[in-house]
PDB file of C-alpha atoms in Angstrom:
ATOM      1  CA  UNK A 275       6.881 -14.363   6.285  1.00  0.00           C
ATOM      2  CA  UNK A 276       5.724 -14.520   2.698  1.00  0.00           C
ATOM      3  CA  UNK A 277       7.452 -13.194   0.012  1.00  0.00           C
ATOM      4  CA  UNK A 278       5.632 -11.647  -3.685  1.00  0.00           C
ATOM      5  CA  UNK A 279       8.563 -12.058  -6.654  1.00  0.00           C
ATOM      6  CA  UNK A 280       8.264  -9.579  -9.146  1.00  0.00           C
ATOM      7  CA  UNK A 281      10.678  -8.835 -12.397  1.00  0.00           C
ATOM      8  CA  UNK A 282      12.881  -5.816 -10.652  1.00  0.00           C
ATOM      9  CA  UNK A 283      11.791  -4.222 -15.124  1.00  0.00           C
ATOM     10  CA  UNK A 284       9.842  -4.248 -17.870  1.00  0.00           C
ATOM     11  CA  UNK A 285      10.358  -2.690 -21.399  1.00  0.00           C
ATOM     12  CA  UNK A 286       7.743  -2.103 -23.766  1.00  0.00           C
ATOM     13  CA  UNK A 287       6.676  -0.276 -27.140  1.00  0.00           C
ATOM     14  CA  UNK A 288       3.945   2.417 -27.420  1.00  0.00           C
ATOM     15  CA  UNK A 289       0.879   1.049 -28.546  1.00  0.00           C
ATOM     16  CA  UNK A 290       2.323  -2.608 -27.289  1.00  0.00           C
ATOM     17  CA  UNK A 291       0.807  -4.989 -24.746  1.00  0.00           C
ATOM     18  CA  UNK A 292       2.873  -4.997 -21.507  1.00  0.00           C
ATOM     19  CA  UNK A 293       3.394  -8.059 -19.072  1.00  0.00           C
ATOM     20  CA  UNK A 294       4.134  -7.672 -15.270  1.00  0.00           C
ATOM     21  CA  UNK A 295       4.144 -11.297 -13.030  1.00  0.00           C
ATOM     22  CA  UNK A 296       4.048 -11.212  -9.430  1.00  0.00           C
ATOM     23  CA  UNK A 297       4.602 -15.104  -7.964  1.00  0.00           C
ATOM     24  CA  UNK A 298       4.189 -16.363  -4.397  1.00  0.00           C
ATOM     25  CA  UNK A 299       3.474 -19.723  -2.597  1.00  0.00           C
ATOM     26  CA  UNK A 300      -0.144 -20.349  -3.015  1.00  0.00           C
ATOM     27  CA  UNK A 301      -0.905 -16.980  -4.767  1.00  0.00           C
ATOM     28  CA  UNK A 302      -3.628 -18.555  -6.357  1.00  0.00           C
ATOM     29  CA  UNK A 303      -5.598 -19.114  -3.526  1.00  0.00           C
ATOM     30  CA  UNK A 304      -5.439 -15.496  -2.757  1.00  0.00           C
ATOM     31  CA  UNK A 305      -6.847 -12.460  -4.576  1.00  0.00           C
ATOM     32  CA  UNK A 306      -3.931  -9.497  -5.794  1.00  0.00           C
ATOM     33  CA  UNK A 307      -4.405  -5.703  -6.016  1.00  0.00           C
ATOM     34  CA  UNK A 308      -2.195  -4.211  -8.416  1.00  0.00           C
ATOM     35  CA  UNK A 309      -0.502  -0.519  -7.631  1.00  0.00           C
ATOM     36  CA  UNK A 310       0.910   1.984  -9.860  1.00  0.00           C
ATOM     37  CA  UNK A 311       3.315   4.621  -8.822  1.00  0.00           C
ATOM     38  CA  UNK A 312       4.529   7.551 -10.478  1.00  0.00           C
ATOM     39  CA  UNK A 313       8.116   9.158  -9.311  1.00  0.00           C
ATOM     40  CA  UNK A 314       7.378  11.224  -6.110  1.00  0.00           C
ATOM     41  CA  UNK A 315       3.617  10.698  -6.035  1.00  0.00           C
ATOM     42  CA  UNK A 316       1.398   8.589  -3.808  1.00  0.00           C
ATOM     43  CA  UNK A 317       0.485   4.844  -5.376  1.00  0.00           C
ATOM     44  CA  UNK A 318      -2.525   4.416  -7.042  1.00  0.00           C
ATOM     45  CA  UNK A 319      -5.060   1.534  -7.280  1.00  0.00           C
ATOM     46  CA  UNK A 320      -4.939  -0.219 -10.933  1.00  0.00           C
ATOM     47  CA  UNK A 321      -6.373  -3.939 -10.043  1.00  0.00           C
ATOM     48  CA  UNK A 322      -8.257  -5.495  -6.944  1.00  0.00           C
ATOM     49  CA  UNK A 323      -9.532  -8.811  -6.451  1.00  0.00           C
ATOM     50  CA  UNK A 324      -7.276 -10.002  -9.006  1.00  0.00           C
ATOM     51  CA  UNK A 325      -9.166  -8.428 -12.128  1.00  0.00           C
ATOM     52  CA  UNK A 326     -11.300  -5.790 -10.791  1.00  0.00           C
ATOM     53  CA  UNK A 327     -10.526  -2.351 -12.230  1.00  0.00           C
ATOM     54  CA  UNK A 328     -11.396   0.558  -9.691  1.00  0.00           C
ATOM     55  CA  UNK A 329     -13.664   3.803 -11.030  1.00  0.00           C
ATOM     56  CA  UNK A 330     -11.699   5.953 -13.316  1.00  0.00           C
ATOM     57  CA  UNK A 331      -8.989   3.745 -14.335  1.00  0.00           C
ATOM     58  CA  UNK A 332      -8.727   2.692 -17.683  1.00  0.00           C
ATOM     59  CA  UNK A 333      -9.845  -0.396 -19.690  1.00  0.00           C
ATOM     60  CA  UNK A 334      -6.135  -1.294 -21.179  1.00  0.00           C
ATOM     61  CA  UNK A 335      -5.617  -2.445 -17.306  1.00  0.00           C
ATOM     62  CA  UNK A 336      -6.400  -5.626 -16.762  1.00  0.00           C
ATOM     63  CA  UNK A 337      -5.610  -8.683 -14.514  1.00  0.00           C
ATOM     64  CA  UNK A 338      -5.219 -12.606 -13.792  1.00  0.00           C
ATOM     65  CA  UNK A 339      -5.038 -15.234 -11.299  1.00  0.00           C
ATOM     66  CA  UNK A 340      -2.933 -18.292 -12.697  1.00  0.00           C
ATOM     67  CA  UNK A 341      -1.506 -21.013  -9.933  1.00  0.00           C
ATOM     68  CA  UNK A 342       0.906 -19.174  -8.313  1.00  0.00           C
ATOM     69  CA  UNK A 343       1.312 -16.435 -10.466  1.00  0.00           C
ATOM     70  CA  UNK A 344      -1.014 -13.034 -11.174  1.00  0.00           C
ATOM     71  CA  UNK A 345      -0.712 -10.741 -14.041  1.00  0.00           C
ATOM     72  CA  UNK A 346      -1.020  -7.318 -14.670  1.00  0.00           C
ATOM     73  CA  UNK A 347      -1.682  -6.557 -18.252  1.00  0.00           C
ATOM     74  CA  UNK A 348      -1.474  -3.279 -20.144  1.00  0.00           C
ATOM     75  CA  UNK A 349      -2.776  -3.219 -23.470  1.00  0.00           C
ATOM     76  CA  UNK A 350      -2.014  -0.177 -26.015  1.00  0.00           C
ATOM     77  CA  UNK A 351       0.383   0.701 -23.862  1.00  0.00           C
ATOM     78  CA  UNK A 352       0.740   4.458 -23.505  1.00  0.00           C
ATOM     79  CA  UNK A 353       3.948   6.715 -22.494  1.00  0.00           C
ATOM     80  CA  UNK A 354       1.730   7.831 -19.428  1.00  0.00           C
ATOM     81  CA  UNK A 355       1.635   4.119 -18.282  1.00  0.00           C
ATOM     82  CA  UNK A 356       5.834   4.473 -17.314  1.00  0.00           C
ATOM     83  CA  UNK A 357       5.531   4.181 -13.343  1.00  0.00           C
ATOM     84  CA  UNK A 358       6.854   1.671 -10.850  1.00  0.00           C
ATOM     85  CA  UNK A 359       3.979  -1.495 -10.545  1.00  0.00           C
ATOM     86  CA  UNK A 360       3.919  -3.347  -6.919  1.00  0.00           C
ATOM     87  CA  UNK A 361       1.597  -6.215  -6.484  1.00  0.00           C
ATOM     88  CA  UNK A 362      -0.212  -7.011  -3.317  1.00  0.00           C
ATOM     89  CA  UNK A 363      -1.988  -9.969  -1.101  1.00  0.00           C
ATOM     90  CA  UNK A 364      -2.300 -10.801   1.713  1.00  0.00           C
ATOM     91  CA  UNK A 365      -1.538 -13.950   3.687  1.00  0.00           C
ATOM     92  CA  UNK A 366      -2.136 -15.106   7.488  1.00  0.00           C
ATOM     93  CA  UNK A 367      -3.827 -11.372   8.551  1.00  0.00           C
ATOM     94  CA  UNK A 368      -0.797  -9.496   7.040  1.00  0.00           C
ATOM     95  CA  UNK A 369      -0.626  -7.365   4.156  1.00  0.00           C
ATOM     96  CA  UNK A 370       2.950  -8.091   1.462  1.00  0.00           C
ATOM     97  CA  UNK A 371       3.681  -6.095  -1.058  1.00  0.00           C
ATOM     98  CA  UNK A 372       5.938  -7.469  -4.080  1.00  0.00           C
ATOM     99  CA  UNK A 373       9.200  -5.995  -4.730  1.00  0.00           C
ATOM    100  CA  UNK A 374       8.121  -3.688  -7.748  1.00  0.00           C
ATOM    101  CA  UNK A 375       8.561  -3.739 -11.244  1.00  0.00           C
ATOM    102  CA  UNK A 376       9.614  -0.482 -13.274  1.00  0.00           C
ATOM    103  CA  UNK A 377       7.715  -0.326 -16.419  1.00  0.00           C
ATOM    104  CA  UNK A 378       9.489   1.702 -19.143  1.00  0.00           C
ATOM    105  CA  UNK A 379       7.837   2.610 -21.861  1.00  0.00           C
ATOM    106  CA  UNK A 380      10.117   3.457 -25.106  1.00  0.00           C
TER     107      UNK A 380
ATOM    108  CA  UNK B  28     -14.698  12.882  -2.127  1.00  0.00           C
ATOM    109  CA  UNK B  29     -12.361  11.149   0.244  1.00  0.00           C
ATOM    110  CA  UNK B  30      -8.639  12.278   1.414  1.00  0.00           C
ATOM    111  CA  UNK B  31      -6.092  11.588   3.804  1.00  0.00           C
ATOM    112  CA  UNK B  32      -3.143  13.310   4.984  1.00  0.00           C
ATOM    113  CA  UNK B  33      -0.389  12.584   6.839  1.00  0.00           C
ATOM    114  CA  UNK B  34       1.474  14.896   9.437  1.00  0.00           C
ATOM    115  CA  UNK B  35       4.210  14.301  11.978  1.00  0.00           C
ATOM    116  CA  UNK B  36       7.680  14.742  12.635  1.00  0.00           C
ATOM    117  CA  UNK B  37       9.894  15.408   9.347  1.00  0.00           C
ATOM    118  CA  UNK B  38      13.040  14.321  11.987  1.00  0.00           C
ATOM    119  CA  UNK B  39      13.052  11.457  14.553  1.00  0.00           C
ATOM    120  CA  UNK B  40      16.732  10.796  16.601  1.00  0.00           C
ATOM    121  CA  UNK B  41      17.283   7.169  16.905  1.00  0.00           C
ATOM    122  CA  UNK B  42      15.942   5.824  19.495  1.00  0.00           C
ATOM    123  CA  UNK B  43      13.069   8.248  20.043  1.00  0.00           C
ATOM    124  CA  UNK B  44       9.420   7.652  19.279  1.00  0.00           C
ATOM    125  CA  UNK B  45       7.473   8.053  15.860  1.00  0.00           C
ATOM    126  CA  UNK B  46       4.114   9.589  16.098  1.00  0.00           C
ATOM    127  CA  UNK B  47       2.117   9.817  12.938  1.00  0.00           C
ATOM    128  CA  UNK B  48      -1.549  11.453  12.532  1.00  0.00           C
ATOM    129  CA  UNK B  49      -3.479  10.512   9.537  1.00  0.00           C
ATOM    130  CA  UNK B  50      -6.103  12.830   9.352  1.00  0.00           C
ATOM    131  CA  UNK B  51      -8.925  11.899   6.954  1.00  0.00           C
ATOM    132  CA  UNK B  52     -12.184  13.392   5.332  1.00  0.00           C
ATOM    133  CA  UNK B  53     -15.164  11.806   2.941  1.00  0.00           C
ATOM    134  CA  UNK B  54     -15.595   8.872   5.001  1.00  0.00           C
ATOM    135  CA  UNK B  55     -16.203   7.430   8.436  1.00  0.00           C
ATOM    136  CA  UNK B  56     -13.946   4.850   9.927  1.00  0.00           C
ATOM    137  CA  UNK B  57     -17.437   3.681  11.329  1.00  0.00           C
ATOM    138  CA  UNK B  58     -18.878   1.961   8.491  1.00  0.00           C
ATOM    139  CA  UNK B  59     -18.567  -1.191   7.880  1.00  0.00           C
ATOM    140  CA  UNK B  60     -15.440  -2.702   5.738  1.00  0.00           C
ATOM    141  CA  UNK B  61     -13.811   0.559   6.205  1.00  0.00           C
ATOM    142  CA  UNK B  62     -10.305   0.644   7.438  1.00  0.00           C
ATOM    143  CA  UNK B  63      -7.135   2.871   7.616  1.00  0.00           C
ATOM    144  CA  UNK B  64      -4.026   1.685   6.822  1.00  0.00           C
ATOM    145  CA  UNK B  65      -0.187   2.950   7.189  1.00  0.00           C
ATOM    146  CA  UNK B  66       2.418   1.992   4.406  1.00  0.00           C
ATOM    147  CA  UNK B  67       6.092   3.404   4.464  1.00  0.00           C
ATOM    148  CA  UNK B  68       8.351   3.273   1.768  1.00  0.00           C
ATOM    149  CA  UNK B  69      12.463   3.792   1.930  1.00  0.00           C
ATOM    150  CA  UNK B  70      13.913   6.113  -0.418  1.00  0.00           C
ATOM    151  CA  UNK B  71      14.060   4.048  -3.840  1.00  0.00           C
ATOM    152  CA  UNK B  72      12.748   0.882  -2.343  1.00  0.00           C
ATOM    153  CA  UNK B  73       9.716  -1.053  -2.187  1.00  0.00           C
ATOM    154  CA  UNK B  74       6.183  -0.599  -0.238  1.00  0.00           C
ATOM    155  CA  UNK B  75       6.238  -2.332   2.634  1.00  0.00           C
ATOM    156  CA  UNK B  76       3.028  -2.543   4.705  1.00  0.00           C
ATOM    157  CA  UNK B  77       3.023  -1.807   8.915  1.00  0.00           C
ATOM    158  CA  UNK B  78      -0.451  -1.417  10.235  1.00  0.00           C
ATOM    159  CA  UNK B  79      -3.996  -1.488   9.981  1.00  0.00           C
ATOM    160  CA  UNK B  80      -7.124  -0.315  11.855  1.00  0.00           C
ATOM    161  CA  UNK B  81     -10.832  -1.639  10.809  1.00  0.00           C
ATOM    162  CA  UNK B  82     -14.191  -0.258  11.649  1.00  0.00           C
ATOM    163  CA  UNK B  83     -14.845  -2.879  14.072  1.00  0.00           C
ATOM    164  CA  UNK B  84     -11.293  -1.190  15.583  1.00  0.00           C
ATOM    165  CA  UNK B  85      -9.639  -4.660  15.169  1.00  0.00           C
ATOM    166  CA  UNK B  86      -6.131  -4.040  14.602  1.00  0.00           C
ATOM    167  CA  UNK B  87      -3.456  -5.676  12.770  1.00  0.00           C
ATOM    168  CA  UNK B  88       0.197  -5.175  12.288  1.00  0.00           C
ATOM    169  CA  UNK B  89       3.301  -5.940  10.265  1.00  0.00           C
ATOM    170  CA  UNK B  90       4.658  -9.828  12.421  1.00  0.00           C
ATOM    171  CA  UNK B  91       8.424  -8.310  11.679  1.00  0.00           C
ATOM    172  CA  UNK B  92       7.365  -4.473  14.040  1.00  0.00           C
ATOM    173  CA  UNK B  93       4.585  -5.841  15.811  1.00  0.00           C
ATOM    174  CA  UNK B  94       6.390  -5.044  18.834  1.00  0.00           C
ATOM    175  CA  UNK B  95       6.946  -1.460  18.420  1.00  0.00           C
ATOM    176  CA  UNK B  96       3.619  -0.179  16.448  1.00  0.00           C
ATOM    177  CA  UNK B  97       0.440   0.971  17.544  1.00  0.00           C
ATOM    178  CA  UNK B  98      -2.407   2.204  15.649  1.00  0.00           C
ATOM    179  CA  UNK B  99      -5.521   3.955  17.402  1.00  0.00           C
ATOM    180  CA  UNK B 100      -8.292   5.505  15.781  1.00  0.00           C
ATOM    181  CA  UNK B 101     -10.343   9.017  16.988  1.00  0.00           C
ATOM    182  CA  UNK B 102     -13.527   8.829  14.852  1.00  0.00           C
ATOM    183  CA  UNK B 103     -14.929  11.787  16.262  1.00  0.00           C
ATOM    184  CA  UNK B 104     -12.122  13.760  15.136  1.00  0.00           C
ATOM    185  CA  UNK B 105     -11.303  11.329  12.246  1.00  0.00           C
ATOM    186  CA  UNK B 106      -7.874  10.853  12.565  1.00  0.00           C
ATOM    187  CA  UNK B 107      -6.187   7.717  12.988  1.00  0.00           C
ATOM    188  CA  UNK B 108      -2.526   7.711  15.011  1.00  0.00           C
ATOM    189  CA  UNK B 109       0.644   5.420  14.599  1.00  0.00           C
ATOM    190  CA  UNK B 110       3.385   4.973  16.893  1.00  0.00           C
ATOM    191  CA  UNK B 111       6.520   3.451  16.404  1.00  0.00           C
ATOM    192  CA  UNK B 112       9.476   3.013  18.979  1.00  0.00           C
ATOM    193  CA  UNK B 113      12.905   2.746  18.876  1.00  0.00           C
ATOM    194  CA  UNK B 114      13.086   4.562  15.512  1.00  0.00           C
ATOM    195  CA  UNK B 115      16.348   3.610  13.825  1.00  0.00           C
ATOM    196  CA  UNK B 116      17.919   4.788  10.791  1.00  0.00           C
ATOM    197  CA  UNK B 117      16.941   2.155   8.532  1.00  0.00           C
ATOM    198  CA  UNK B 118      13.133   3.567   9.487  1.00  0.00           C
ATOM    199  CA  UNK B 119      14.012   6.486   7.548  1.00  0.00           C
ATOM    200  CA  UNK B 120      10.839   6.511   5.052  1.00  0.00           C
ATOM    201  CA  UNK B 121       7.894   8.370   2.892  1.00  0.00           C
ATOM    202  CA  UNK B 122       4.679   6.937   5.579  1.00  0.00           C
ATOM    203  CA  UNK B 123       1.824   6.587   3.852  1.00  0.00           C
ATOM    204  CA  UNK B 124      -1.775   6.601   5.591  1.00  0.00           C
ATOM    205  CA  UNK B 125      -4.338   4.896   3.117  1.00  0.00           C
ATOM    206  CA  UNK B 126      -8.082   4.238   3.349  1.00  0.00           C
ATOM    207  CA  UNK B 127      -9.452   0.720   3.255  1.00  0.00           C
ATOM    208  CA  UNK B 128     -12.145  -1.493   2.227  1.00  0.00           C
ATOM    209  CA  UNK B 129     -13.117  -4.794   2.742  1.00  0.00           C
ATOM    210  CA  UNK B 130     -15.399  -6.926   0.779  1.00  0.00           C
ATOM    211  CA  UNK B 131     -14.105 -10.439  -0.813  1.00  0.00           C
ATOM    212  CA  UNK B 132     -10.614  -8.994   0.589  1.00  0.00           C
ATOM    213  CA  UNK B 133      -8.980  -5.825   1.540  1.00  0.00           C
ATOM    214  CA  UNK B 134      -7.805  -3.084  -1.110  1.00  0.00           C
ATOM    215  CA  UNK B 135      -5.823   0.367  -0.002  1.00  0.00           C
ATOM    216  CA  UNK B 136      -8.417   2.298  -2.545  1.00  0.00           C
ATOM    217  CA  UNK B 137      -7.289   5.836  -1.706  1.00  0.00           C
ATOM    218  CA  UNK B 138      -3.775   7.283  -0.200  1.00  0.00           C
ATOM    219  CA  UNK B 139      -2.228  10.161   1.346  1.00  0.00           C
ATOM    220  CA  UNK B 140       0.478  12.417   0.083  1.00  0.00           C
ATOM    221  CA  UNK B 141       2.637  10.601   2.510  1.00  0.00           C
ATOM    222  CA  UNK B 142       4.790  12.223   4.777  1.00  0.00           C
ATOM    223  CA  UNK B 143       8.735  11.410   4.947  1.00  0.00           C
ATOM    224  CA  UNK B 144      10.679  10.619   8.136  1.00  0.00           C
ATOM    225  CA  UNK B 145      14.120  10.793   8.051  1.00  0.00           C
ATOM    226  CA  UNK B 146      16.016   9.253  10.960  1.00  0.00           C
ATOM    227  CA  UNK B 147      19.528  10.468  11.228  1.00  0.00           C
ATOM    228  CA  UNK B 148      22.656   8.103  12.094  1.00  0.00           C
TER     229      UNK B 148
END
């Protein structure tokens, strides 16, 4: 088993820089996707390979690899940003996803 | 333009068998680094990750349900197919079928509407 710790919420301004951790054993040695999910939609793509942004999503997303910790960053946060944020990587074969972190925007 | 969607049974009795179809468009499971993946998620609670198929039709699973998934893949038709036995209440869940690729590592790139199961006790 392997286990992805993330901050159960995060508060931020408008217009602020948000800050969401995800920590596991080794995590480091691993690339991290990064999905966002909206209440009663599907999840959504944000970050891959730790800091790779997918087509269409914007530049105030951004991501990093640090020991045994990743970050996703939000910068200029907007009220649209307000979603749950899970973290992702896998380990032995097998896909984990982190626990999720509710970003609230206010 | 590539979409999935995910049909089934809204209502499984414990016990019983789950049988998901994910059925897919905009892509072939054929090429190479191109997989399907299911992902279910219980009311309120996290993602949690069960199967996945690859082009090559390797196959891997979630260690903790190993023993009661299967995932199969029709690429003439383009559908991919779960299973799950002994469905128990706490297997009550949106399922989400999600398209793949692999390069420097694997990345769910584009999901389904996802499809919820309820299991009654």
């Amino acid at each position: 088993s392997y286990e992805l710790i993330q901050p159960p919420s995060v508060s931020v301004s408008p217009g602020q820089t948000a800050s969401i951790t995800c920590s596991g054993d080794k995590l480091g040695d691993k690339y991290s996707s990064w999905y966002q999910q909206k209440p009663g939609q599907s999840p959504v793509l944000v970050i891959y390979q730790d800091a790779k942004r997918p087509s269409g999503i914007p530049e105030r997303f951004s991501g990093s690899n640090s020991g045994n910790t990743v970050t996703l960053t939000i910068s200029g946060t907007q009220a649209m940003d307000e979603a749950d944020y899970y973290c992702q990587a896998w380990d032995s074969g097998t896909a984990w996803f982190g626990g999720g972190t509710k970003l609230t925007v206010l | 333009q590539i979409t999935l969607k995910e049909s089934g049974p809204t209502l499984v009795k414990p016990t019983q068998t789950l049988t998901l179809t994910c059925s897919f468009s905009g892509f072939s499971l054929s090429t190479s680094g191109v997989g399907v993946g299911w992902i279910r998620q219980p009311p309120g609670k996290a993602l949690e990750w069960l199967a996945l198929i690859y082009w090559d039709d390797d196959k891997r699973y979630s260690p903790s349900l190993k023993s009661r998934l299967s995932i199969t893949r029709d690429t003439s038709r383009n559908q991919v197919v779960l299973t799950m036995t002994n469905m128990y209440p706490v297997d009550t869940a949106t399922y989400y079928c999600a398209h793949s690729l692999t390069t420097v590592t694997t990345r769910f790139d584009y999901w389904g509407q996802g499809t919820l199961v309820t299991v009654p006790s």
